[in-house]
Amino acid sequence: MRNVHLILALAAGLLPFATAQAAPADLPQTGQTTCSDATGVAIACTNTGQDGDRKAGVAWPNPRFIVDGSGNCISDKLTGLTWVRNADATTRNWQQALDFANGLQLCGSSDWRLPNVNELDSLVNLGAADQASFLNGQGFNGVQADNYGSSSIFTGPGGGSAPLAWAVTMASGGQGPIPKSASGFVLPVRAGR
């Protein structure tokens, strides 16, 4: 019986150690390379502890985006997602965006969908002032500096009576809820791995 208590005591003592040694989440770097003081003035990043100094997260592969042989799809080597390369120029409300993405047949695949807000946000490079220009310079075509809808619904306060969904603006890279009835652009995605 004494051995059982000793084993339990040892096991209990190792649990915090095992938990403390857990690997960090595989989150990508933000792309931010600049730093600023409390008033917003640019400063050298060394030893500031800001994101531009630490560059925490998984480093971006170079090149990050690879266009497939058809020229219609683009793979993200950082996230493993495959995106529609040529952004659709039509704006759609939330339900229309879901239907459009779910019905897409492209690059030999029919499992396209509207990205969730985290997937859409993974395209944002905080080191770029204009996300649309950044993405278009990485191999995408026709990305607009406007709202792109996600499949994620907003359930927080402040929505009033209008149902809301998360969107990411490809101007600044900011995200926020917009009415499901509002029009936005669509950038379909599928699992690439």
PDB file of N, CA, C and O in Angstrom, residues 65-106:
ATOM      1  N   PHE A  65       3.526  31.399 -50.837  1.00  0.00           N
ATOM      2  CA  PHE A  65       2.411  31.018 -51.701  1.00  0.00           C
ATOM      3  C   PHE A  65       2.928  30.422 -53.009  1.00  0.00           C
ATOM      4  O   PHE A  65       3.849  30.950 -53.615  1.00  0.00           O
ATOM      5  N   ILE A  66       2.300  29.324 -53.435  1.00  0.00           N
ATOM      6  CA  ILE A  66       2.679  28.632 -54.659  1.00  0.00           C
ATOM      7  C   ILE A  66       1.439  28.485 -55.546  1.00  0.00           C
ATOM      8  O   ILE A  66       0.434  27.925 -55.116  1.00  0.00           O
ATOM      9  N   VAL A  67       1.540  28.975 -56.778  1.00  0.00           N
ATOM     10  CA  VAL A  67       0.447  28.852 -57.744  1.00  0.00           C
ATOM     11  C   VAL A  67       0.511  27.448 -58.342  1.00  0.00           C
ATOM     12  O   VAL A  67       1.581  26.969 -58.713  1.00  0.00           O
ATOM     13  N   ASP A  68      -0.652  26.789 -58.439  1.00  0.00           N
ATOM     14  CA  ASP A  68      -0.679  25.426 -58.995  1.00  0.00           C
ATOM     15  C   ASP A  68      -0.517  25.452 -60.515  1.00  0.00           C
ATOM     16  O   ASP A  68      -0.496  26.521 -61.134  1.00  0.00           O
ATOM     17  N   GLY A  69      -0.399  24.276 -61.098  1.00  0.00           N
ATOM     18  CA  GLY A  69      -0.185  24.143 -62.540  1.00  0.00           C
ATOM     19  C   GLY A  69      -1.298  24.701 -63.401  1.00  0.00           C
ATOM     20  O   GLY A  69      -1.063  25.117 -64.531  1.00  0.00           O
ATOM     21  N   SER A  70      -2.533  24.733 -62.870  1.00  0.00           N
ATOM     22  CA  SER A  70      -3.650  25.263 -63.651  1.00  0.00           C
ATOM     23  C   SER A  70      -3.665  26.784 -63.662  1.00  0.00           C
ATOM     24  O   SER A  70      -4.316  27.397 -64.501  1.00  0.00           O
ATOM     25  N   GLY A  71      -2.971  27.393 -62.691  1.00  0.00           N
ATOM     26  CA  GLY A  71      -2.981  28.845 -62.557  1.00  0.00           C
ATOM     27  C   GLY A  71      -4.211  29.381 -61.863  1.00  0.00           C
ATOM     28  O   GLY A  71      -4.382  30.589 -61.739  1.00  0.00           O
ATOM     29  N   ASN A  72      -5.084  28.491 -61.381  1.00  0.00           N
ATOM     30  CA  ASN A  72      -6.336  28.917 -60.765  1.00  0.00           C
ATOM     31  C   ASN A  72      -6.353  28.817 -59.244  1.00  0.00           C
ATOM     32  O   ASN A  72      -7.247  29.361 -58.609  1.00  0.00           O
ATOM     33  N   CYS A  73      -5.411  28.093 -58.680  1.00  0.00           N
ATOM     34  CA  CYS A  73      -5.389  27.899 -57.233  1.00  0.00           C
ATOM     35  C   CYS A  73      -4.014  28.252 -56.697  1.00  0.00           C
ATOM     36  O   CYS A  73      -3.016  28.180 -57.412  1.00  0.00           O
ATOM     37  N   ILE A  74      -3.972  28.638 -55.429  1.00  0.00           N
ATOM     38  CA  ILE A  74      -2.716  29.036 -54.806  1.00  0.00           C
ATOM     39  C   ILE A  74      -2.633  28.385 -53.424  1.00  0.00           C
ATOM     40  O   ILE A  74      -3.571  28.474 -52.636  1.00  0.00           O
ATOM     41  N   SER A  75      -1.545  27.687 -53.185  1.00  0.00           N
ATOM     42  CA  SER A  75      -1.349  26.980 -51.913  1.00  0.00           C
ATOM     43  C   SER A  75      -0.529  27.834 -50.966  1.00  0.00           C
ATOM     44  O   SER A  75       0.461  28.448 -51.362  1.00  0.00           O
ATOM     45  N   ASP A  76      -0.939  27.841 -49.708  1.00  0.00           N
ATOM     46  CA  ASP A  76      -0.223  28.550 -48.661  1.00  0.00           C
ATOM     47  C   ASP A  76       0.637  27.531 -47.916  1.00  0.00           C
ATOM     48  O   ASP A  76       0.121  26.674 -47.196  1.00  0.00           O
ATOM     49  N   LYS A  77       1.943  27.597 -48.103  1.00  0.00           N
ATOM     50  CA  LYS A  77       2.851  26.644 -47.477  1.00  0.00           C
ATOM     51  C   LYS A  77       2.933  26.835 -45.960  1.00  0.00           C
ATOM     52  O   LYS A  77       3.389  25.944 -45.261  1.00  0.00           O
ATOM     53  N   LEU A  78       2.486  27.982 -45.455  1.00  0.00           N
ATOM     54  CA  LEU A  78       2.497  28.226 -44.010  1.00  0.00           C
ATOM     55  C   LEU A  78       1.343  27.520 -43.320  1.00  0.00           C
ATOM     56  O   LEU A  78       1.523  26.877 -42.300  1.00  0.00           O
ATOM     57  N   THR A  79       0.151  27.620 -43.891  1.00  0.00           N
ATOM     58  CA  THR A  79      -1.043  27.079 -43.231  1.00  0.00           C
ATOM     59  C   THR A  79      -1.501  25.750 -43.814  1.00  0.00           C
ATOM     60  O   THR A  79      -2.295  25.051 -43.193  1.00  0.00           O
ATOM     61  N   GLY A  80      -1.061  25.435 -45.033  1.00  0.00           N
ATOM     62  CA  GLY A  80      -1.525  24.222 -45.697  1.00  0.00           C
ATOM     63  C   GLY A  80      -2.854  24.396 -46.401  1.00  0.00           C
ATOM     64  O   GLY A  80      -3.381  23.446 -46.976  1.00  0.00           O
ATOM     65  N   LEU A  81      -3.402  25.594 -46.396  1.00  0.00           N
ATOM     66  CA  LEU A  81      -4.675  25.854 -47.068  1.00  0.00           C
ATOM     67  C   LEU A  81      -4.449  26.139 -48.545  1.00  0.00           C
ATOM     68  O   LEU A  81      -3.399  26.637 -48.937  1.00  0.00           O
ATOM     69  N   THR A  82      -5.451  25.844 -49.356  1.00  0.00           N
ATOM     70  CA  THR A  82      -5.432  26.191 -50.766  1.00  0.00           C
ATOM     71  C   THR A  82      -6.546  27.207 -51.007  1.00  0.00           C
ATOM     72  O   THR A  82      -7.680  27.012 -50.580  1.00  0.00           O
ATOM     73  N   TRP A  83      -6.200  28.277 -51.685  1.00  0.00           N
ATOM     74  CA  TRP A  83      -7.123  29.383 -51.946  1.00  0.00           C
ATOM     75  C   TRP A  83      -7.409  29.486 -53.439  1.00  0.00           C
ATOM     76  O   TRP A  83      -6.595  29.082 -54.262  1.00  0.00           O
ATOM     77  N   VAL A  84      -8.540  30.092 -53.760  1.00  0.00           N
ATOM     78  CA  VAL A  84      -8.816  30.473 -55.140  1.00  0.00           C
ATOM     79  C   VAL A  84      -7.854  31.609 -55.458  1.00  0.00           C
ATOM     80  O   VAL A  84      -7.764  32.586 -54.710  1.00  0.00           O
ATOM     81  N   ARG A  85      -7.104  31.461 -56.539  1.00  0.00           N
ATOM     82  CA  ARG A  85      -6.094  32.462 -56.869  1.00  0.00           C
ATOM     83  C   ARG A  85      -6.716  33.749 -57.388  1.00  0.00           C
ATOM     84  O   ARG A  85      -6.304  34.850 -57.030  1.00  0.00           O
ATOM     85  N   ASN A  86      -7.695  33.614 -58.286  1.00  0.00           N
ATOM     86  CA  ASN A  86      -8.317  34.775 -58.922  1.00  0.00           C
ATOM     87  C   ASN A  86      -9.556  35.170 -58.122  1.00  0.00           C
ATOM     88  O   ASN A  86     -10.599  34.527 -58.228  1.00  0.00           O
ATOM     89  N   ALA A  87      -9.391  36.214 -57.320  1.00  0.00           N
ATOM     90  CA  ALA A  87     -10.484  36.651 -56.443  1.00  0.00           C
ATOM     91  C   ALA A  87     -11.701  37.045 -57.275  1.00  0.00           C
ATOM     92  O   ALA A  87     -11.573  37.693 -58.315  1.00  0.00           O
ATOM     93  N   ASP A  88     -12.853  36.635 -56.812  1.00  0.00           N
ATOM     94  CA  ASP A  88     -14.102  36.939 -57.498  1.00  0.00           C
ATOM     95  C   ASP A  88     -14.414  38.424 -57.349  1.00  0.00           C
ATOM     96  O   ASP A  88     -14.257  38.989 -56.265  1.00  0.00           O
ATOM     97  N   ALA A  89     -14.830  39.064 -58.423  1.00  0.00           N
ATOM     98  CA  ALA A  89     -15.100  40.504 -58.410  1.00  0.00           C
ATOM     99  C   ALA A  89     -16.534  40.835 -58.019  1.00  0.00           C
ATOM    100  O   ALA A  89     -16.902  42.003 -57.941  1.00  0.00           O
ATOM    101  N   THR A  90     -17.355  39.824 -57.737  1.00  0.00           N
ATOM    102  CA  THR A  90     -18.752  40.039 -57.374  1.00  0.00           C
ATOM    103  C   THR A  90     -18.885  40.085 -55.857  1.00  0.00           C
ATOM    104  O   THR A  90     -18.339  39.250 -55.153  1.00  0.00           O
ATOM    105  N   THR A  91     -19.633  41.078 -55.368  1.00  0.00           N
ATOM    106  CA  THR A  91     -19.918  41.113 -53.934  1.00  0.00           C
ATOM    107  C   THR A  91     -21.200  40.334 -53.668  1.00  0.00           C
ATOM    108  O   THR A  91     -22.104  40.302 -54.504  1.00  0.00           O
ATOM    109  N   ARG A  92     -21.235  39.700 -52.506  1.00  0.00           N
ATOM    110  CA  ARG A  92     -22.376  38.859 -52.139  1.00  0.00           C
ATOM    111  C   ARG A  92     -22.684  39.045 -50.669  1.00  0.00           C
ATOM    112  O   ARG A  92     -21.784  39.322 -49.868  1.00  0.00           O
ATOM    113  N   ASN A  93     -23.954  38.811 -50.296  1.00  0.00           N
ATOM    114  CA  ASN A  93     -24.273  38.792 -48.879  1.00  0.00           C
ATOM    115  C   ASN A  93     -23.796  37.456 -48.308  1.00  0.00           C
ATOM    116  O   ASN A  93     -23.296  36.594 -49.032  1.00  0.00           O
ATOM    117  N   TRP A  94     -23.953  37.263 -47.014  1.00  0.00           N
ATOM    118  CA  TRP A  94     -23.385  36.099 -46.333  1.00  0.00           C
ATOM    119  C   TRP A  94     -23.905  34.775 -46.898  1.00  0.00           C
ATOM    120  O   TRP A  94     -23.122  33.879 -47.187  1.00  0.00           O
ATOM    121  N   GLN A  95     -25.215  34.652 -47.065  1.00  0.00           N
ATOM    122  CA  GLN A  95     -25.770  33.396 -47.577  1.00  0.00           C
ATOM    123  C   GLN A  95     -25.334  33.141 -49.019  1.00  0.00           C
ATOM    124  O   GLN A  95     -24.990  32.026 -49.388  1.00  0.00           O
ATOM    125  N   GLN A  96     -25.322  34.179 -49.831  1.00  0.00           N
ATOM    126  CA  GLN A  96     -24.861  34.038 -51.216  1.00  0.00           C
ATOM    127  C   GLN A  96     -23.385  33.625 -51.258  1.00  0.00           C
ATOM    128  O   GLN A  96     -22.985  32.813 -52.093  1.00  0.00           O
ATOM    129  N   ALA A  97     -22.583  34.176 -50.361  1.00  0.00           N
ATOM    130  CA  ALA A  97     -21.161  33.832 -50.292  1.00  0.00           C
ATOM    131  C   ALA A  97     -20.976  32.364 -49.912  1.00  0.00           C
ATOM    132  O   ALA A  97     -20.158  31.660 -50.508  1.00  0.00           O
ATOM    133  N   LEU A  98     -21.746  31.897 -48.918  1.00  0.00           N
ATOM    134  CA  LEU A  98     -21.691  30.487 -48.528  1.00  0.00           C
ATOM    135  C   LEU A  98     -22.056  29.586 -49.704  1.00  0.00           C
ATOM    136  O   LEU A  98     -21.353  28.614 -49.999  1.00  0.00           O
ATOM    137  N   ASP A  99     -23.147  29.920 -50.373  1.00  0.00           N
ATOM    138  CA  ASP A  99     -23.623  29.115 -51.498  1.00  0.00           C
ATOM    139  C   ASP A  99     -22.605  29.110 -52.646  1.00  0.00           C
ATOM    140  O   ASP A  99     -22.339  28.065 -53.247  1.00  0.00           O
ATOM    141  N   PHE A 100     -22.049  30.276 -52.953  1.00  0.00           N
ATOM    142  CA  PHE A 100     -21.063  30.374 -54.029  1.00  0.00           C
ATOM    143  C   PHE A 100     -19.845  29.500 -53.730  1.00  0.00           C
ATOM    144  O   PHE A 100     -19.407  28.707 -54.562  1.00  0.00           O
ATOM    145  N   ALA A 101     -19.276  29.644 -52.540  1.00  0.00           N
ATOM    146  CA  ALA A 101     -18.076  28.885 -52.179  1.00  0.00           C
ATOM    147  C   ALA A 101     -18.357  27.388 -52.129  1.00  0.00           C
ATOM    148  O   ALA A 101     -17.575  26.581 -52.644  1.00  0.00           O
ATOM    149  N   ASN A 102     -19.480  27.010 -51.530  1.00  0.00           N
ATOM    150  CA  ASN A 102     -19.815  25.586 -51.416  1.00  0.00           C
ATOM    151  C   ASN A 102     -20.088  24.934 -52.768  1.00  0.00           C
ATOM    152  O   ASN A 102     -19.916  23.726 -52.913  1.00  0.00           O
ATOM    153  N   GLY A 103     -20.510  25.705 -53.756  1.00  0.00           N
ATOM    154  CA  GLY A 103     -20.829  25.152 -55.066  1.00  0.00           C
ATOM    155  C   GLY A 103     -19.682  25.217 -56.062  1.00  0.00           C
ATOM    156  O   GLY A 103     -19.832  24.806 -57.209  1.00  0.00           O
ATOM    157  N   LEU A 104     -18.537  25.703 -55.645  1.00  0.00           N
ATOM    158  CA  LEU A 104     -17.413  25.892 -56.554  1.00  0.00           C
ATOM    159  C   LEU A 104     -16.760  24.570 -56.946  1.00  0.00           C
ATOM    160  O   LEU A 104     -16.589  23.674 -56.119  1.00  0.00           O
ATOM    161  N   GLN A 105     -16.432  24.440 -58.196  1.00  0.00           N
ATOM    162  CA  GLN A 105     -15.677  23.299 -58.750  1.00  0.00           C
ATOM    163  C   GLN A 105     -14.446  23.914 -59.408  1.00  0.00           C
ATOM    164  O   GLN A 105     -14.573  24.607 -60.415  1.00  0.00           O
ATOM    165  N   LEU A 106     -13.268  23.669 -58.845  1.00  0.00           N
ATOM    166  CA  LEU A 106     -12.066  24.308 -59.357  1.00  0.00           C
ATOM    167  C   LEU A 106     -10.839  23.477 -59.007  1.00  0.00           C
ATOM    168  O   LEU A 106     -10.777  22.892 -57.913  1.00  0.00           O
TER     169      LEU A 106
END
